[in-house]
Structures are given as structure tokens and as C-alpha cells.
Amino acid sequence: MKKNFCGLSHLQMAFGFTLLASSVAIGQVRTISGTVTENNKPLQGVSVFQQGSESVAITNDKGYYQIQIAGAKAVLVFRHPDYPDHKVVSGNRNVMNITLGGQEKEIEEVTINAGYYKVKEKESTGSIAKVTAKDLGNQPVNNVLSAAQGRMAGVSITQNSGIAGGGYDVQIRGRNSLRTLSNSAVDGNQLLYVLDGVPMSTSMTSTFSSQILPFRNINPLNSLNPNDIESLEILKDADATAIYGSRGANGVILITTKKGSKNKSTISINSSLAFSNVASHLKMMNTSEYIVMRKSAFANDNISVYPTTAYDVNGAWDENRYTDWQQTLIGKTATTSNTSVGLSGGSDGWTYRVNVTHNEQTTVYPADYQYKNNTLSMGFTHRSKDKKLNIALSNNFSQQFNNVINEDLTTTSIFLSPNAPALYNADGSLNWQNNTFTNPMASSVVTYQNDTKQINNSLNISYQIFPNISFSINSGFNYQNFEEFNLRPHTRYNPAFNFTSANGSSTFTSSFSSFSYNVEPQLTADYKWGRNKLNVLVGTTINSSESKQSSIQGSGFESNALMMNVNAAKTKIFSDIISTDYKYVAVFGRVNYQLDNKYIINFTARRDGSSRFGPNNRFANFGAMGAAWLLSKENFLNSKKWLSFGKIRGSYGIAGSDNIGDAQYRDTYSVASSSIYNEVVGLVPTRLFNGNFSWEKTKKLEFALETSFFKDIIGLNISWFRNRSDNQLVGLPLPATTGFTSVQANLAATVENTGWEFEFRTLPVKIKTFSWQSDFNLTIPRNRLLAFPGLEGSTYANQYVIGSSTSIVKLYNFIGINPNTGLYSFADVNGDGKISSPDDNKSIEDLAVKFYGGWSNRLRYKNWDLSFLFQFTKQRNYNYHSYMPVAGTMNNQTQVVSNVWSEANPTGYYMPFSTGVNAGKNAAHANFMRSTAAVGDASFIRLKNVQLNYRIPFNNAATTEVILYVQGQNVLTWTKYFGLDPEFVTTGFLPPLRTWSIGTQINF
């Protein structure tokens, strides 16, 4: 299979370069020069080229250009980002002076990708957010989702951790499903990612990374180089997503890769170097403060003789020693080097683009770990001379290798005693301090690594059968191979335990491979008569995927040098080999009608069939209707100079979700290798059959107003949405006599997401040498559980409340310190004299985001370009109290924990210190960690990105331009959050890093 893939890519490259070599025009060559002006002032930075030629000239600061052309009827194109292309036939002239002071690009010239069709932005009836390469390019990130954070209304993106190659939590207008990675093996809220028209693999769950990657989650977009992406379009409402049927309920992200330009050939070299570190540290106790806490704890527990295991205070460790463990264990500066080389170009009828990227990133941990990503992006387009045949082919190859520490050291760096011994002896060996120290760097001996190879291919062919009827076929495939190793040598143990590689070393390895293909033939018809326009689209989808997963555990090696070869293990344990297949078929259609170019109605429909559901519910219907009124074209408004554009639109429809995993409705069994009877291996039932297993459905409603004023200097969009998701797939409880605790089934539970989205854009200044563009977006979401039949009697009773958010947590109400006992005190709701769940944890904290958004600015002065983005979020979340150990045990604490209650300090917040031997104090602390004290304000404002570019133009030289840039990511954060960082999906992992990068882009 791999040989076939390689052969295909070589053939594509050979074909592309053959066409390139054969496109040289023959004709009379002459030189044309001139000046380009704007309002009688020279205009710099205008690209000038002959249509169909590769040669490009760029006007200098005097607006002057000079270029060689061929042929008497050559067409010159003048291109500037602020104006429409200007084309002029040269004739016999040798001097051509051009003025571009006409109408600027208007909003209707912006075309957005809606998946199965493209539509002018002004004519769109759906809600589609777009981020282009202008905002995504050259950012110091490994995943394009990091570059898109804070730039779109209705789209919440949270990075899981600061480890490269991990996952992201992406929500488009909230969570529709009750199933998340915290309560299910499959996240029911996953999006559909579509790369160049072909669906990608969903987020992958690894097997052995639970201690380093939150939820073991790996995002599929890690395989793409952000600089290869031309745009991201996010489909949000029913009108935009219903045509994707059962895969569009949670939103769709369309990724379009860059293509070559038919008017010029370019070689581009881009290289950058970045430096990253943890942006903030907790203020922990120093050694003297820590020793006071520890000795007070022993005194409070009436212990006068320090135990032999109290090494920090009994003399075994130096009480004057101090180490900042946050700086030592997670304080290293990580470096990232990124280099890409690209070749693009084309001529009339075809284009090509090839780009190769190599990325390497180290970690902030005190050892040599590295993440590597190699990508190859190839794109080819062809258009016949009669413009009837169009071909677009794209390939994306990637190989990711992630070698990282097995266990995240973030929590250890916070709680390790400040007077703990040095990590290493003088000879460089691990220091065990006479068997008194559990060295955290022992985990550096244990490594986790994964190797991912991925191929994404798409081919789109369209042919215009008749003047108003076209046939197209969109096809492609995805191949993914994932291998991971978890190596645990015996050297992770204290030598005093006398482990050897024969009895203490073990290797865990797993592999996962998947292959899927997608074929979508489509027929499109366009009709125009009088004041009417009609567009009809019909198509079908055939999608199939197969996957296989297995794992092996080996232990007992002759040498640790053999651990990468699990066959060298003396004992091997094989897991079940899991093979799954997924079949999906659909028919879909769209009808779009326009009257007078101002009244638009759009119908989309889809009938889906999925093998993931029971035989009684294998097919379902989805559809939507959207409408738009371009009010700015009405007679009573089109003469108003202050209104540039105005549109009112709305939509309603139903989308679905089959994102439930494979074979969930079937009876399944596992091999019981430990249960052997009469030399026969037994089978253990693991799931019950449910033939009625069916689709989750989301009903979406939206109304929106889109406007721009004063020749598009100011723009304002306002949207209101309501999504209601029912038929929730949950585990229904079963009596123990059945042998199962639950069965997967649909429940008439309804989750509602409503909200407001605001987008404000302005162009305050735009003159010849200076421009300033500013964009602001704000989303105010609300999530609540509308219905859940039988909730009170179910296992979900302590998790959800009807009428409240699905992100609530039920906690004990912390009311302070009991002055009679000196212990934490909580509200005794049922008055039984004790604190217990579920009777007393009735205080509700909502962890859902209250509002979020971003404010971006772009300022351009001559050849300088400055942009920056502020991201903000209003929320509450778990804080330091939710995971802090008992204050006074052999764990460091933040300095604020010194505010201990006593008769002399009755306003003290914390319970008197304890060594952890008092059961009453331990129970009080456990309740404290599950109380309202454990949740606090996690709102923040963050300078998410700042970028400064300087462009050096070269006129009539081998080098057309050089761009020097400096960028920062996660630069500054303003927050009152009590913890390391307010952006996280679960505590205990490395937060997103602050990064500064410098780079150069050279275009030839």
C-alpha cells in the first residue's frame, strides 16, 4: 500500500513539472514601464505581471515598475490587496501609467466555502465564519487551531496542554451531547473536519499517554502545517450544516489548502526559531516557611518526636536547602525550529504548488525530549481552454514523532518539598539520598513516544455538460498509521530494590491503523430568467473506513537495550485485536432561489444511512431552510450613502450526529485469557444488543443582521441562535441481576444551547502610507438541560439538574472554619449532623463559559505591518483548592496557605496544619476539595498574539521580497485565577506556553 502511495505522488510531481516546462511562451519580448498611482499619489507594492506569464514586477515607493512582456496583445494585470485586479491590453505601448484610485473591493467580492458549494458572502443565508492565511500565517504554533483562537464568534477553542502533539477542545455554539471524554470513550461533541472536500479522521485516543496528554487526545489537525492553509471556514447554523446530515450537528470546519497562482512562479523559503516557557508560576513557600508549616503540623497533631519518614524535618535533609522546583522541573526554555521550502506557479489553465516543512520542538522538562513533524503538501489544478473541464488534486503527507516524558511533572513541581535533595549525584546518576528520596527525575527514564504517519488525498473533477449544467465528482482517501511505545526500564526504581532488566523492565506498545475513502458525485444546474435565479444541487456520498488496533505488553528483558523490541521480552501479554468498519451512504440536495438579487431562499436536505446504528434505525432524514433579505438594495435604502450593505437572514433545520463509535449497538465479547476451562479460553460479554440504537438530533434556529456603513468603514453583525439536541445517547442503568450496569440507548433528554454573537469591524484609517483595521467579536452563550426523564432516579442525578447547565458541579457549601473544632465547616443541608453526598452537596457551580471573544488589530505603515490579538473569557472553574494536599503534610503549599485560622487569627481561611494522621482533619480536607472553595473566578484577558513584519521589496531582481518577522504567542495574561493558568480542560497538566519567535520569509 505504501509503495502505491509513493508512486502516485511521484507521478503527480512529474506531471506537474512536465507541464511547467512546456508552458514557455514564444513571442516578441519587449520592456514596458510606468507608474501606478492612487488619487494622484504613487502606490507602492502593486504586483504587475503579464497574464499567463511567470515574471512579476512590484512597484517601488515611487509607484514605478518595469517588466518584460511578449506579444503585441499582451494583457497586463495590476494587483493590489486593497483593490480589484486591473487588466489592460498593452497594444504597442512601451509606457503605461495606471491609476487604481477606483472602487475598493466590496463585500460581495468575498466568496466563502460552504462545503458542497461556494457562495458570495453577501448572498449567504447561513452562518459561516472565516479565517484566512493573513491571520494564520507564520504564527509560532504547531496546530492551526491555536492560531484561530479568539478570532471567530461562536467558536470556543481550548488547548488541552502545553505539550506539542496533543488535543484541543473545540466547541461551536456549545456542547450538544451529554457524552464527553470525561464520561465516555467517545466525545459526542466532536466536529467534522473536511480537508479540501474530503472528511478527515476524528480526534484519536491513544492507549498509553494518560499521564502526559489530557484524555489521551490527539487532534487530527496536528498533521497539517498552518502555513499550508489558505482558509478555515466554520459552518455553524442549520442552513450551513444540515447538508452534512448526521455529521454536522456539532459544526463543520472546512480546511482549504493553498494553491499556486497561474500568473507567476515563486520559490518561497520560510525559516523561524521560537523560544517557549511556562508563562506563570505559583508563589510557593520557601524553605523557612515550609519548615514552620511542617513543625506546626506535628505540634497540632501532638507528635513530639518526628517520625523516621519525616525526612524534611528530622535531619535527613538539609533544612537550609532551597530549590525552586517549578523552575527546575518545568522551567526550561523549549525551542522550536521550523523550516519550509515551497515552489508554486502556473500558467493559463493550470497551477501547481509543492511545499515541504520540517518542524522540531523541545520541551520545558529537564531532559532531551523532542516533537518532530515533517509535512509535504502538494496541489495541482487544471482548467481546459474552453473552461468546461476543471481538475483539482491535493495531497498532504505528514509524519509526526513525539518523544516525551511519561508523566507530567507539573503537579510534582508544585508540591515537592523545597528542601528536597538534589536530583543528581556528582557523577550524574540519580540521587536517592540514602533511600529517603523518591526522585521525580526517575520518570524521565520512563519514556512515552508515538509515531504517526498520515496521508490525506483529494481529487475534484468537474465538467460543464451544458451551459447551465455541470457534473462533478469529489473523491479522496485518508490513511493513518499510529504506533506508540511506553518504555519502563528497571532503572526507574531505587537501586536498593535490586531490580534488574529481567524482573523490573517492561514495554507497552500499541498500534492503530485506519483507511477511509469518500466518493461524492454531484450535479449542479443554474438557471436565470428575468428577475429570477435558481441553483439546484443533487449528489450522493459513499464513505467507508476500516481500522485495526492492538497492543502488547512485554516484561523481562536480558538488557534494556532490547526494550524497543517487545519480542525480546520473556513474558508477553497480547490484548484483543480490535477491527472495526464503518459504512456510510447518503443522498443530498440544495435548491437556492433568488429574486431581484435581494430576496434569497435556500433549501438543503440529506438522507443518511450509517452502519453505527441498529437495524431498526439505520437511516434518517435531515434538512434546513434559510432565507435572506438584502435590504440595502431596496429603493428606500439604496440611495443612502451611509449604508453600504444590509442583510437580514434566518434559518431553521435539523442536523444529526453518528459520532458514537463503531459497533456500539451490538452484542460484544472479550477474550478472557485468564479464564481457561478444560484448555478452552473463555469469552466474557461486554455489551448488550440494542437494535433501536439511533441518531442524536439537533434542531437549530437562527436570526441575524449583517450591516456595513460608510463604504464599509464600519461593519456590525448580530446573530441569535438556539440549538436543541435530543434523543441523547447515554448509558441507561440496569439492575445488577442482568450482569450489566447499563445499556447504551437513546433517551428523551434535551440539551439547549442559545446565545448572542456580535461582530464589529472597522477601518478607522486608510491612507496611502498607513492603514488600521480593527475587528471585535463577542459571544454570550447559554447552555441548559431542558428535559431528562427519570433523572432523579438515575445515576446522573448527582451530575445534572433540569434547567441548569450541563457543565454544573454539585459541591458542599463551604462556610468557613468552625471555631469550636478548628475544622473546615460546611452547610448541613439535611440536618442529620454529618456531611455526606448526595444529601449535602447541593450548592451548584456552573463551569460553563459566560462569554468570550477577541479583539484583533492590524496596522500597516509603508513596509511595516503590526498585528495583535486580545482574547478574553468570562468563566468559573476548578482552582488550586480542588487538588491541594492536606496543608502540613510532606507537600509544599502556596504562600497564601499560611493564613491559618487560630484564636489569634479568627479570620484565617485555612484549617490548622496537620500531618495527615488525623482522620477527622483528613475528612474535612477531602470535603473542602469538593466544596465551593474549590471553584473560583477563572476569567482572563490574554494578549494572545502579536506580530511585527517588515517587508523588503526587490524590483526586477531574482528575489522579489524578503519578510522579516517577530511573533509572540500567549504573551501576557491578566487574571485573578488561583492556579497556574486559567485555560485548561483538566487540572494537573502543563499549561499552554508563552512563545516568542523570529523568522524570515524569502520569495524568489
mmCIF file of N, CA and C in Angstrom, residues 77 151-153 218 252 268 291 371 390 415 417 476 501 530 579 599 601 635 841 862 868 874 980 1004:
data_model
loop_
_atom_site.group_PDB
_atom_site.id
_atom_site.type_symbol
_atom_site.label_atom_id
_atom_site.label_comp_id
_atom_site.label_asym_id
_atom_site.label_seq_id
_atom_site.Cartn_x
_atom_site.Cartn_y
_atom_site.Cartn_z
ATOM 1 N N VAL A 77 -1.684 42.683 -15.862
ATOM 2 C CA VAL A 77 -2.549 42.655 -14.682
ATOM 3 C C VAL A 77 -1.861 43.444 -13.574
ATOM 4 N N ARG A 151 -10.597 34.454 17.320
ATOM 5 C CA ARG A 151 -10.809 35.211 16.088
ATOM 6 C C ARG A 151 -12.214 35.083 15.517
ATOM 7 N N MET A 152 -13.050 34.190 16.067
ATOM 8 C CA MET A 152 -14.367 33.932 15.484
ATOM 9 C C MET A 152 -15.429 33.900 16.568
ATOM 10 N N ALA A 153 -16.537 34.536 16.306
ATOM 11 C CA ALA A 153 -17.672 34.475 17.222
ATOM 12 C C ALA A 153 -18.296 33.086 17.144
ATOM 13 N N ILE A 218 -5.494 13.263 20.743
ATOM 14 C CA ILE A 218 -4.588 13.775 19.721
ATOM 15 C C ILE A 218 -5.441 14.348 18.593
ATOM 16 N N VAL A 252 -19.044 22.154 11.486
ATOM 17 C CA VAL A 252 -18.122 21.639 10.481
ATOM 18 C C VAL A 252 -17.004 22.652 10.283
ATOM 19 N N SER A 268 9.589 29.920 -2.414
ATOM 20 C CA SER A 268 9.485 30.569 -1.101
ATOM 21 C C SER A 268 10.230 29.749 -0.058
ATOM 22 N N ILE A 291 9.190 24.788 56.545
ATOM 23 C CA ILE A 291 9.587 24.105 57.794
ATOM 24 C C ILE A 291 8.690 24.535 58.947
ATOM 25 N N TYR A 371 9.602 16.813 19.760
ATOM 26 C CA TYR A 371 8.476 16.570 18.861
ATOM 27 C C TYR A 371 8.903 16.989 17.471
ATOM 28 N N ASN A 390 -12.537 21.140 -15.193
ATOM 29 C CA ASN A 390 -11.716 21.619 -14.080
ATOM 30 C C ASN A 390 -11.265 20.426 -13.253
ATOM 31 N N PHE A 415 4.287 20.682 44.377
ATOM 32 C CA PHE A 415 4.154 20.141 45.730
ATOM 33 C C PHE A 415 5.427 19.536 46.319
ATOM 34 N N SER A 417 8.759 19.093 48.255
ATOM 35 C CA SER A 417 9.317 19.866 49.380
ATOM 36 C C SER A 417 10.461 20.740 48.899
ATOM 37 N N GLY A 476 -11.605 11.141 -2.482
ATOM 38 C CA GLY A 476 -10.351 11.192 -1.746
ATOM 39 C C GLY A 476 -10.256 10.078 -0.739
ATOM 40 N N SER A 501 16.812 -5.746 34.654
ATOM 41 C CA SER A 501 16.010 -5.730 33.441
ATOM 42 C C SER A 501 15.177 -7.000 33.301
ATOM 43 N N GLY A 530 -35.330 36.498 -16.406
ATOM 44 C CA GLY A 530 -35.875 37.749 -15.886
ATOM 45 C C GLY A 530 -35.205 38.166 -14.599
ATOM 46 N N SER A 579 -10.867 -4.906 15.323
ATOM 47 C CA SER A 579 -11.064 -4.447 13.949
ATOM 48 C C SER A 579 -12.480 -3.905 13.811
ATOM 49 N N TYR A 599 -33.860 38.980 -2.615
ATOM 50 C CA TYR A 599 -34.646 38.040 -1.819
ATOM 51 C C TYR A 599 -34.124 36.628 -2.117
ATOM 52 N N ILE A 601 -33.806 32.466 -0.877
ATOM 53 C CA ILE A 601 -34.263 31.361 -0.053
ATOM 54 C C ILE A 601 -33.443 30.128 -0.433
ATOM 55 N N ASN A 635 -35.303 50.206 -2.679
ATOM 56 C CA ASN A 635 -35.294 51.576 -3.187
ATOM 57 C C ASN A 635 -35.216 52.616 -2.085
ATOM 58 N N ASN A 841 -24.268 17.917 49.218
ATOM 59 C CA ASN A 841 -23.587 18.674 48.149
ATOM 60 C C ASN A 841 -24.626 19.235 47.184
ATOM 61 N N LYS A 862 3.750 51.827 5.462
ATOM 62 C CA LYS A 862 4.720 51.559 4.405
ATOM 63 C C LYS A 862 5.022 50.062 4.369
ATOM 64 N N PHE A 868 -2.015 42.481 16.366
ATOM 65 C CA PHE A 868 -2.094 41.883 17.695
ATOM 66 C C PHE A 868 -3.530 41.482 17.981
ATOM 67 N N LYS A 874 -14.925 34.951 30.159
ATOM 68 C CA LYS A 874 -15.538 35.084 31.482
ATOM 69 C C LYS A 874 -16.044 33.715 31.893
ATOM 70 N N LEU A 980 -2.188 27.814 38.074
ATOM 71 C CA LEU A 980 -1.144 28.119 37.111
ATOM 72 C C LEU A 980 -1.657 28.933 35.937
ATOM 73 N N PHE A 1004 11.276 34.157 -4.153
ATOM 74 C CA PHE A 1004 12.044 34.335 -5.387
ATOM 75 C C PHE A 1004 11.094 34.334 -6.588
#
